[in-house]
Amino acid sequence: MPSLKAPASKKTTTLTVAVRCRPLNGIERRRCRNIIQVTDDKGVTVLDPDLAKDYLDRIQNRTKEKSYKFDYAFGPECKNEDVYRRSIASTIAGIVQGLNATVFAYGSTGSGKTHTMVGTQKDPGLMVLSLHMIFDLIKKAGSSNEFEVTCSYLEVYNEVIYDLLEKSSGHLELREDPVQGIVVAGLKKIKVKSADRILELLNMGNSRRKTESTEANATSSRSHAVLEITVKRKQRGQYCSEVLQGKLALVDLAGSERASETKSGGQKLRDGANINRSLLALANCINALGKQQKRGLAYVPYRNSKLTRILKDGLSGNSQTIMVATISPAVDQYHHTINTLKYADRAKEIKTHIQKNIGTLDNHVADYRKMIESLQVEISQLRSELAQKESQLSLKVTDKAADDELAWLNILSLEIGENVQERINLQNALFELEEANLHNRNELQHLDAAIVKQQVGEKDDAVVQTLRSRRQVILDNIRDNDEAGANYMKEIEENEKNRRQLQEMIDEAIKRNGNRTYLRILSQYRLLGMTNAELQFELAIRDQVIHNHQEAQQNLWKMIMGLGLDQKQIIDLAAKQGITIEDWTETQDLFGGSKLSPNRTAASLSPFWACNRNFGPSFSSTACIFQHWQNFRSRDHFEGQWEGSTLCREEHLSSYYMLSHSHFPSPYHGVKMTEEHWARGKPVHYPEKRTTCACNPTSFHDDFYHQKDHWQLNGRSQCVREESSCPIVINQPLFANTAEVYSIVPESERVFCNKLSSCPDMSTLHSPYSAIRPTMFNATNLEYKGHPFNFV
Ligand SMILES: Nc1ncnc2c1ncn2[C@@H]1O[C@H](COP(=O)(O)OP(=O)(O)OP(=O)(O)O)[C@@H](O)[C@H]1O
């Protein structure tokens, strides 16, 4: 069981924003006026672009001149070295100490992003300078430390991720790892021993990067490039020393432009639209994050583009982040310049949290990761086998129609992959939105209570006014988030429609074709099956991490309980720290079984419950379903029994996870119940041992067996007792199936099943209180087990 570890110290910091103005180029010097003044090492003034002002503007002193202050400002005379030394170097030094950092250049096309990040031979950019510094620091650290440096380089082009260190990279997908955050599955990570080796790789990657000549820039980057350097540090010769892991992401964004300005068409126009989509998503994230500091929980739409998902950590997670906003001094770039400075100004508000990454991986998580790695190896083997078979096939193929068909199938399989990824992404977005709104609703409740208290008692108008305006902000957030949720739902519907179309196309192809194509489809399916398995393992890891967190939280609660504080004192103390206790009953078994706070509403429950309620069947049936013990709480039968919520969770088709929620009668997990544990239908003794079980549904029935007085599922007792009036009392087995969740409300001696989600009608049960998964307790099953458990 994981123990509660003292957390590594976390420091909240704001994004560092540096503005850099490039010099006018030859053509601009002849044709344009310079409108940028870097007033000091922090200030930038954009002069009014209109020299000929109309009379009214002049007499009213109206001007478009604007001044800004940033952390750093660099004029046209500054070299990359100056930018690096003043604004970046100290952050880079943290990488070898186990800290994360992100540096990205943001600005319109031709404003100098690539010049700043990549640079030239004469004026090497921030990527090159950072690498040299990292290796210098490693050298200085001496022989007592052991270092491992790895490097990856990717580009996002037209919303597809490519590996720039691979000669002909396929499409790569993003994966959400609960420990590492967003990772790019299959991205090559090369171990490097010197800065020169990385520079070699960098040059190779840059030569593969998509660039085009546009009206605005002769070598305009059409893709967003991310160079990531990971530095692991360990004390040499020590068997079990801490491993520090620092990560540096250096990002060169593609240029944003208007199609009309770049005079682009065709493919270029498509690139432009996708580039702008990513940049728009980035701008929206900056907006929301900037706002969030002032407004509470507004949803941040990271999921709207691959770029923002990749940059998520740099924008709000564990990273010291530096934004270099690049601007052109040319008067005809006035609007772009103001736009860039506006976002740079907003970005100053963004907060991130920096924390040393100290190796503390649990063994089982590492095991899962190994499994994923071996699966990935298998997938890549399968891919190359497939490629081999295809080339053999194509040697024999003379028929053009068949070739076309194969090409079509290739596109189709890519589309299937994208469709699945998109659906997962959208559903995760819904979860996040729901969680954000849950916090908002919670705060709303507290605010309402505080307003009523003020109005009834102290009557301080200023306080009431402040509370009311905060309330309005929260209401706005809820509305915005609900709107975003509705849009995501629409996108899910659209995605589902596409999925059906793809399925129909495959069915049609199978019907029409002979052996070869059919086999090909099967191979593709197998490949997708592997990817699916990989995704399920990701979920398993996530569940495991959630479970560990719950355990750690429980230990924390124990500690708090040990201090002898009562419920109110704890809530007050937590509120002072800005912490809202959402589910008080989670703590109740730690209070020695005392009953607490029965008056909860959906808003104060755990997020899982509310997500089920708010999104209804279509949401829950595709993501996860949760059931709440609350259904029973008001009933007399349950006086004195547990009243916490139970979380049952099923993900995808092949894995079935049941997480112990601490207030679920967790003392019983993994423990066989015997007579002495029961008195008048209630448990009287809490054994100590706890486990969480995970089992495969195919073996569900076999694992679930009945013994004299208890049912047991993979080591978890289900507490069954026989009574004369009703044959079996099942006290608390609550199960969720992908599309079926039932609660059973006790009605005197009878129990009625309530349908909570889409499922066939359920019969009435002869049992005072129970909730069951019907597929498990069907009549045959019970007859087979020899129990008089009757369906009416
Ligand atoms: N600080 C600078 N000093 C000298 N030349 C610069 C500077 N910044 C940019 N340039 C020059 O301006 C031109 C455009 O710069 P760059 O390609 O870096 O722009 P960009 O913002 O990356 O454009 P895009 O978004 O289209 O890729 C290049 O020729 C580059 O050498």
mmCIF file of N, CA and C and ligand atoms in Angstrom, residues 20-25 28 75-80 83 105-120 123 209-212 214 216-223 252-257 275 279 326-327, ligand 1:
data_model
loop_
_atom_site.group_PDB
_atom_site.id
_atom_site.type_symbol
_atom_site.label_atom_id
_atom_site.label_comp_id
_atom_site.label_asym_id
_atom_site.label_seq_id
_atom_site.Cartn_x
_atom_site.Cartn_y
_atom_site.Cartn_z
ATOM 1 N N ARG A 20 10.438 40.222 -28.484
ATOM 2 C CA ARG A 20 11.609 40.493 -29.310
ATOM 3 C C ARG A 20 11.179 41.092 -30.641
ATOM 4 N N CYS A 21 11.762 42.233 -30.944
ATOM 5 C CA CYS A 21 11.437 42.885 -32.210
ATOM 6 C C CYS A 21 12.609 42.669 -33.179
ATOM 7 N N ARG A 22 12.302 42.169 -34.379
ATOM 8 C CA ARG A 22 13.377 41.942 -35.351
ATOM 9 C C ARG A 22 13.684 43.248 -36.091
ATOM 10 N N PRO A 23 14.836 43.318 -36.819
ATOM 11 C CA PRO A 23 15.105 44.532 -37.614
ATOM 12 C C PRO A 23 14.246 44.540 -38.880
ATOM 13 N N LEU A 24 14.087 45.717 -39.456
ATOM 14 C CA LEU A 24 13.409 45.793 -40.762
ATOM 15 C C LEU A 24 14.306 45.115 -41.787
ATOM 16 N N ASN A 25 13.728 44.368 -42.711
ATOM 17 C CA ASN A 25 14.578 43.777 -43.751
ATOM 18 C C ASN A 25 14.763 44.781 -44.898
ATOM 19 N N GLU A 28 11.612 46.121 -46.596
ATOM 20 C CA GLU A 28 10.808 46.933 -45.661
ATOM 21 C C GLU A 28 11.464 48.297 -45.419
ATOM 22 N N GLY A 75 15.303 44.710 -28.493
ATOM 23 C CA GLY A 75 15.200 45.487 -29.725
ATOM 24 C C GLY A 75 15.888 44.780 -30.885
ATOM 25 N N PRO A 76 15.855 45.427 -32.086
ATOM 26 C CA PRO A 76 16.398 44.797 -33.305
ATOM 27 C C PRO A 76 17.900 44.536 -33.237
ATOM 28 N N GLU A 77 18.591 45.272 -32.399
ATOM 29 C CA GLU A 77 20.054 45.108 -32.337
ATOM 30 C C GLU A 77 20.453 43.867 -31.536
ATOM 31 N N CYS A 78 19.520 43.285 -30.789
ATOM 32 C CA CYS A 78 19.866 42.160 -29.902
ATOM 33 C C CYS A 78 20.079 40.879 -30.690
ATOM 34 N N LYS A 79 21.050 40.112 -30.255
ATOM 35 C CA LYS A 79 21.343 38.818 -30.864
ATOM 36 C C LYS A 79 20.622 37.727 -30.050
ATOM 37 N N ASN A 80 20.577 36.532 -30.638
ATOM 38 C CA ASN A 80 19.973 35.402 -29.908
ATOM 39 C C ASN A 80 20.681 35.172 -28.579
ATOM 40 N N VAL A 83 19.231 37.376 -25.932
ATOM 41 C CA VAL A 83 17.917 36.895 -25.483
ATOM 42 C C VAL A 83 18.125 35.705 -24.548
ATOM 43 N N ALA A 105 8.265 30.212 -29.067
ATOM 44 C CA ALA A 105 8.225 31.502 -29.743
ATOM 45 C C ALA A 105 6.835 31.661 -30.348
ATOM 46 N N TYR A 106 6.248 32.826 -30.158
ATOM 47 C CA TYR A 106 4.887 33.073 -30.617
ATOM 48 C C TYR A 106 4.872 34.386 -31.403
ATOM 49 N N GLY A 107 4.330 34.369 -32.589
ATOM 50 C CA GLY A 107 4.265 35.610 -33.358
ATOM 51 C C GLY A 107 3.761 35.338 -34.758
ATOM 52 N N SER A 108 3.519 36.409 -35.505
ATOM 53 C CA SER A 108 2.946 36.222 -36.851
ATOM 54 C C SER A 108 4.031 35.748 -37.814
ATOM 55 N N THR A 109 3.613 35.396 -39.004
ATOM 56 C CA THR A 109 4.560 34.863 -39.973
ATOM 57 C C THR A 109 5.637 35.908 -40.319
ATOM 58 N N GLY A 110 6.871 35.453 -40.394
ATOM 59 C CA GLY A 110 7.978 36.341 -40.743
ATOM 60 C C GLY A 110 8.441 37.253 -39.615
ATOM 61 N N SER A 111 7.942 37.031 -38.405
ATOM 62 C CA SER A 111 8.306 37.944 -37.309
ATOM 63 C C SER A 111 9.605 37.524 -36.619
ATOM 64 N N GLY A 112 10.112 36.300 -36.926
ATOM 65 C CA GLY A 112 11.412 35.902 -36.370
ATOM 66 C C GLY A 112 11.371 34.742 -35.385
ATOM 67 N N LYS A 113 10.345 33.907 -35.440
ATOM 68 C CA LYS A 113 10.248 32.772 -34.498
ATOM 69 C C LYS A 113 11.370 31.762 -34.763
ATOM 70 N N THR A 114 11.473 31.339 -36.034
ATOM 71 C CA THR A 114 12.496 30.334 -36.363
ATOM 72 C C THR A 114 13.885 30.923 -36.149
ATOM 73 N N HIS A 115 14.047 32.185 -36.497
ATOM 74 C CA HIS A 115 15.344 32.829 -36.280
ATOM 75 C C HIS A 115 15.705 32.776 -34.791
ATOM 76 N N THR A 116 14.709 32.986 -33.936
ATOM 77 C CA THR A 116 14.966 32.983 -32.491
ATOM 78 C C THR A 116 15.216 31.567 -31.965
ATOM 79 N N MET A 117 14.414 30.632 -32.375
ATOM 80 C CA MET A 117 14.512 29.279 -31.805
ATOM 81 C C MET A 117 15.651 28.469 -32.437
ATOM 82 N N VAL A 118 15.739 28.520 -33.764
ATOM 83 C CA VAL A 118 16.746 27.691 -34.455
ATOM 84 C C VAL A 118 17.992 28.525 -34.756
ATOM 85 N N GLY A 119 17.796 29.737 -35.288
ATOM 86 C CA GLY A 119 18.901 30.651 -35.567
ATOM 87 C C GLY A 119 19.698 30.280 -36.801
ATOM 88 N N THR A 120 20.875 30.838 -36.897
ATOM 89 C CA THR A 120 21.759 30.582 -38.036
ATOM 90 C C THR A 120 23.120 30.169 -37.487
ATOM 91 N N ASP A 123 24.486 33.191 -35.815
ATOM 92 C CA ASP A 123 23.713 33.625 -34.641
ATOM 93 C C ASP A 123 22.839 32.458 -34.169
ATOM 94 N N ARG A 209 11.574 19.220 -42.059
ATOM 95 C CA ARG A 209 10.417 20.025 -41.670
ATOM 96 C C ARG A 209 9.759 20.667 -42.876
ATOM 97 N N LYS A 210 8.438 20.794 -42.802
ATOM 98 C CA LYS A 210 7.733 21.361 -43.948
ATOM 99 C C LYS A 210 7.838 22.885 -43.930
ATOM 100 N N THR A 211 8.465 23.414 -44.962
ATOM 101 C CA THR A 211 8.505 24.876 -45.101
ATOM 102 C C THR A 211 8.038 25.229 -46.515
ATOM 103 N N GLU A 212 7.586 26.431 -46.701
ATOM 104 C CA GLU A 212 7.113 26.897 -48.006
ATOM 105 C C GLU A 212 7.500 28.351 -48.149
ATOM 106 N N THR A 214 6.115 31.769 -48.818
ATOM 107 C CA THR A 214 4.840 32.490 -48.916
ATOM 108 C C THR A 214 5.159 33.954 -49.212
ATOM 109 N N ALA A 216 4.625 36.333 -47.361
ATOM 110 C CA ALA A 216 5.123 37.011 -46.165
ATOM 111 C C ALA A 216 6.513 36.548 -45.733
ATOM 112 N N ASN A 217 6.927 35.331 -46.098
ATOM 113 C CA ASN A 217 8.210 34.812 -45.624
ATOM 114 C C ASN A 217 8.724 33.770 -46.623
ATOM 115 N N ALA A 218 9.973 33.968 -47.093
ATOM 116 C CA ALA A 218 10.513 33.077 -48.110
ATOM 117 C C ALA A 218 10.633 31.636 -47.625
ATOM 118 N N THR A 219 10.960 31.462 -46.353
ATOM 119 C CA THR A 219 11.024 30.094 -45.815
ATOM 120 C C THR A 219 10.104 29.993 -44.616
ATOM 121 N N SER A 220 8.842 30.055 -44.911
ATOM 122 C CA SER A 220 7.864 30.041 -43.820
ATOM 123 C C SER A 220 7.657 28.610 -43.302
ATOM 124 N N SER A 221 7.722 28.440 -41.974
ATOM 125 C CA SER A 221 7.490 27.107 -41.388
ATOM 126 C C SER A 221 6.010 26.806 -41.479
ATOM 127 N N ARG A 222 5.700 25.644 -42.059
ATOM 128 C CA ARG A 222 4.289 25.265 -42.183
ATOM 129 C C ARG A 222 3.869 24.321 -41.064
ATOM 130 N N SER A 223 4.825 23.971 -40.222
ATOM 131 C CA SER A 223 4.474 23.053 -39.136
ATOM 132 C C SER A 223 4.978 23.619 -37.808
ATOM 133 N N ASP A 252 9.014 25.730 -31.811
ATOM 134 C CA ASP A 252 8.998 26.753 -32.868
ATOM 135 C C ASP A 252 7.650 26.611 -33.579
ATOM 136 N N LEU A 253 6.794 27.590 -33.373
ATOM 137 C CA LEU A 253 5.443 27.492 -33.956
ATOM 138 C C LEU A 253 5.457 27.909 -35.427
ATOM 139 N N ALA A 254 4.474 27.391 -36.153
ATOM 140 C CA ALA A 254 4.314 27.826 -37.542
ATOM 141 C C ALA A 254 3.740 29.237 -37.534
ATOM 142 N N GLY A 255 3.906 29.919 -38.648
ATOM 143 C CA GLY A 255 3.430 31.305 -38.698
ATOM 144 C C GLY A 255 1.936 31.390 -38.924
ATOM 145 N N SER A 256 1.304 32.315 -38.212
ATOM 146 C CA SER A 256 -0.127 32.515 -38.468
ATOM 147 C C SER A 256 -0.234 33.556 -39.575
ATOM 148 N N GLU A 257 -1.165 33.367 -40.439
ATOM 149 C CA GLU A 257 -1.305 34.342 -41.515
ATOM 150 C C GLU A 257 -2.736 34.330 -42.026
ATOM 151 N N ILE A 275 -2.871 25.475 -39.515
ATOM 152 C CA ILE A 275 -1.946 26.221 -38.659
ATOM 153 C C ILE A 275 -2.761 27.183 -37.803
ATOM 154 N N LEU A 279 -3.168 27.562 -33.815
ATOM 155 C CA LEU A 279 -2.793 28.808 -33.147
ATOM 156 C C LEU A 279 -3.998 29.453 -32.478
ATOM 157 N N THR A 326 7.494 37.282 -30.755
ATOM 158 C CA THR A 326 8.309 37.958 -31.775
ATOM 159 C C THR A 326 7.427 38.895 -32.591
ATOM 160 N N ILE A 327 7.953 40.087 -32.826
ATOM 161 C CA ILE A 327 7.176 41.069 -33.602
ATOM 162 C C ILE A 327 8.047 41.708 -34.686
HETATM 163 N N1 LIG B 1 16.291 39.115 -34.957
HETATM 164 C C1 LIG B 1 16.541 38.976 -36.250
HETATM 165 N N2 LIG B 1 17.668 39.458 -36.784
HETATM 166 C C2 LIG B 1 17.925 39.331 -38.088
HETATM 167 N N3 LIG B 1 17.107 38.739 -38.974
HETATM 168 C C3 LIG B 1 15.963 38.232 -38.516
HETATM 169 C C4 LIG B 1 15.609 38.318 -37.136
HETATM 170 N N4 LIG B 1 14.427 37.748 -36.975
HETATM 171 C C5 LIG B 1 14.026 37.289 -38.177
HETATM 172 N N5 LIG B 1 14.955 37.590 -39.105
HETATM 173 C C6 LIG B 1 14.851 37.254 -40.536
HETATM 174 O O1 LIG B 1 13.500 37.462 -40.948
HETATM 175 C C7 LIG B 1 13.062 36.423 -41.813
HETATM 176 C C8 LIG B 1 11.832 35.735 -41.252
HETATM 177 O O2 LIG B 1 12.184 35.162 -40.020
HETATM 178 P P1 LIG B 1 11.682 33.726 -39.541
HETATM 179 O O3 LIG B 1 11.702 32.753 -40.650
HETATM 180 O O4 LIG B 1 12.406 33.435 -38.318
HETATM 181 O O5 LIG B 1 10.166 34.089 -39.235
HETATM 182 P P2 LIG B 1 9.050 33.155 -38.619
HETATM 183 O O6 LIG B 1 8.340 33.936 -37.600
HETATM 184 O O7 LIG B 1 9.644 31.872 -38.188
HETATM 185 O O8 LIG B 1 8.121 32.926 -39.868
HETATM 186 P P3 LIG B 1 7.097 31.719 -40.184
HETATM 187 O O9 LIG B 1 6.105 31.745 -39.095
HETATM 188 O O10 LIG B 1 6.486 32.069 -41.489
HETATM 189 O O11 LIG B 1 7.901 30.480 -40.212
HETATM 190 C C9 LIG B 1 14.238 35.488 -41.982
HETATM 191 O O12 LIG B 1 14.902 35.828 -43.156
HETATM 192 C C10 LIG B 1 15.113 35.778 -40.789
HETATM 193 O O13 LIG B 1 16.480 35.553 -41.040
#
